[in-house]
Tab-separated table of C-alpha atoms in Angstrom:
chain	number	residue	atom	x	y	z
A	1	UNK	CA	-7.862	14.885	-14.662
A	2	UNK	CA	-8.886	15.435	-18.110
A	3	UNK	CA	-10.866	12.912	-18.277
A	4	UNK	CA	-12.829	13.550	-15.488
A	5	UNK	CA	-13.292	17.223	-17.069
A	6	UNK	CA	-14.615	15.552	-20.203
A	7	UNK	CA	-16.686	13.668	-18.444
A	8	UNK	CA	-18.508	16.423	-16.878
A	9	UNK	CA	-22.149	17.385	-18.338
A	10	UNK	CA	-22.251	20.132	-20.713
A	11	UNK	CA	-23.148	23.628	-19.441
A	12	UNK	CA	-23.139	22.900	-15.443
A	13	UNK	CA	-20.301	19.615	-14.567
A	14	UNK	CA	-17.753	20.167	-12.619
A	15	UNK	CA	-14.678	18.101	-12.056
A	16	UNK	CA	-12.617	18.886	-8.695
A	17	UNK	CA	-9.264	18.343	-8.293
A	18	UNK	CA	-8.597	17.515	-4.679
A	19	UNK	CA	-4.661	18.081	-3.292
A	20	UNK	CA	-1.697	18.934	-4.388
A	21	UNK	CA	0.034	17.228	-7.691
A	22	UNK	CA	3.454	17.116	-7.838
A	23	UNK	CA	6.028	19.656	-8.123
A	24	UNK	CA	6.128	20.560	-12.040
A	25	UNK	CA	3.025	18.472	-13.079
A	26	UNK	CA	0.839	20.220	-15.724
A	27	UNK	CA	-2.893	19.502	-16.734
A	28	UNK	CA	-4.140	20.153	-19.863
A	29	UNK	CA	-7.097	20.108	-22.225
A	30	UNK	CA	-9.209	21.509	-25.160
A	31	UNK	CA	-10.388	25.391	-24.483
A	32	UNK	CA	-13.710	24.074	-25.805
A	33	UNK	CA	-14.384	22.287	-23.067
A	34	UNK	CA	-14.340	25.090	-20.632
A	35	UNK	CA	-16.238	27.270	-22.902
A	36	UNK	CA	-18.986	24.756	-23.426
A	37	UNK	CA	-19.536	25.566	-19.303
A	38	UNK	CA	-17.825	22.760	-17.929
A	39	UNK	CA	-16.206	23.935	-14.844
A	40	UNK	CA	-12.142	23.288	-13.641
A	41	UNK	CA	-12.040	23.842	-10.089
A	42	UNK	CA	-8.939	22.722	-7.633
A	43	UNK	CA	-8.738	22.710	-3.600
A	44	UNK	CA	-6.717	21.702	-1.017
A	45	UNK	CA	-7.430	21.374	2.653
A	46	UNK	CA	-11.555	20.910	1.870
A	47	UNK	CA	-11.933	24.473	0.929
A	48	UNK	CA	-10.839	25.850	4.216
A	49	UNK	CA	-9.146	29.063	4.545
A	50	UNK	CA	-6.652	29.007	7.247
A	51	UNK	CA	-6.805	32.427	8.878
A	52	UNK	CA	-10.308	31.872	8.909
A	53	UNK	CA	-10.884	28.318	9.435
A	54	UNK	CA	-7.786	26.901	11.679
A	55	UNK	CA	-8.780	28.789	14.914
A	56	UNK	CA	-12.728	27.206	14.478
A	57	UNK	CA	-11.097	23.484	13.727
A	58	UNK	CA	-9.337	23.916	17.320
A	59	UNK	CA	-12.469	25.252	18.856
A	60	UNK	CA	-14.426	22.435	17.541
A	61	UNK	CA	-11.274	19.829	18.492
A	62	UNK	CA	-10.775	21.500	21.871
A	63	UNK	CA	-14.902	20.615	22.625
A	64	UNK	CA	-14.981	17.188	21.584
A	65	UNK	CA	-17.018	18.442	18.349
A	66	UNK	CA	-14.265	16.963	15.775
A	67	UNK	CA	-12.802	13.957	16.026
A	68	UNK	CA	-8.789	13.799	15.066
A	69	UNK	CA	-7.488	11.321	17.944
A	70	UNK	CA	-8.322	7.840	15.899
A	71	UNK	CA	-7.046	9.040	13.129
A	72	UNK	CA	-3.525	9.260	14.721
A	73	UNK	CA	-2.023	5.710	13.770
A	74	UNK	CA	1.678	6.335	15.101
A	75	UNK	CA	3.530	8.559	17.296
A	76	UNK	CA	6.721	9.108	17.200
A	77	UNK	CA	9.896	10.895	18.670
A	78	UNK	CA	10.829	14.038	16.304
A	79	UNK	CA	14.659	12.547	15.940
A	80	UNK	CA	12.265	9.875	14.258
A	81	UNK	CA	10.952	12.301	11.514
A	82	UNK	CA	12.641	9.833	8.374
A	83	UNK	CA	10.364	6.733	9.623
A	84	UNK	CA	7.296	8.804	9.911
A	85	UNK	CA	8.039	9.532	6.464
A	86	UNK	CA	8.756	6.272	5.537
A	87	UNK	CA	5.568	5.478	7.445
A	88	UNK	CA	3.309	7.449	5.555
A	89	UNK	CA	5.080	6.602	1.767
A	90	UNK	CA	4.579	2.890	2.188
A	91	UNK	CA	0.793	3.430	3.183
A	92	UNK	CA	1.534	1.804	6.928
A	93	UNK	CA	0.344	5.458	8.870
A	94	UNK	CA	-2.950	7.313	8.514
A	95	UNK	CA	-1.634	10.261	10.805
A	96	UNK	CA	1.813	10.182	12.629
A	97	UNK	CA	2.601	12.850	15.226
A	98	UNK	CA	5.652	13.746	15.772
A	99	UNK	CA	6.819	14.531	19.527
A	100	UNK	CA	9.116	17.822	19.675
């Protein structure tokens, strides 16, 4: 993450940080580089405010506008919650959904 900072153009880059790190991870760098007008910015969830933005996503879902379906890989039972996990740490699931 630094680097990518660093990397940025003096005056106008910006480097984006995209998710969550884990829990108790710390980034770091040189105050200069911030002051020099590079910019640090972080999201999660593209930006979207969920308030805001959830209701519009279902909207858009519920009239065929957005496009989740294919995405779903696996479905499973919800007594089956530890594979979906498993699932999605070994990189074998996109999306699992879970059936309550």
């Amino acid at each position: 993450m630094r680097a990518a900072l660093e990397s940025c153009h003096k005056g106008w880059g910006q480097s984006i940080i995209i998710g969550v790190a884990g829990s108790g991870q710390e980034i770091c760098t040189r105050p200069f580089q911030l002051v020099t007008g590079r910019v640090w910015k972080g999201t999660a969830f593209g930006g979207w405010k969920s308030r805001d933005s959830v209701p519009k996503l279902v909207d858009q879902y519920m009239n065929g506008k957005l496009k989740i379906d294919e995405f779903v890989t696996h479905e499973l039972p919800f007594d089956s919650i530890n594979e979906a996990f498993h699932l999605l740490h070994s990189g074998k699931t996109l999306r699992s959904v879970l059936n309550f």
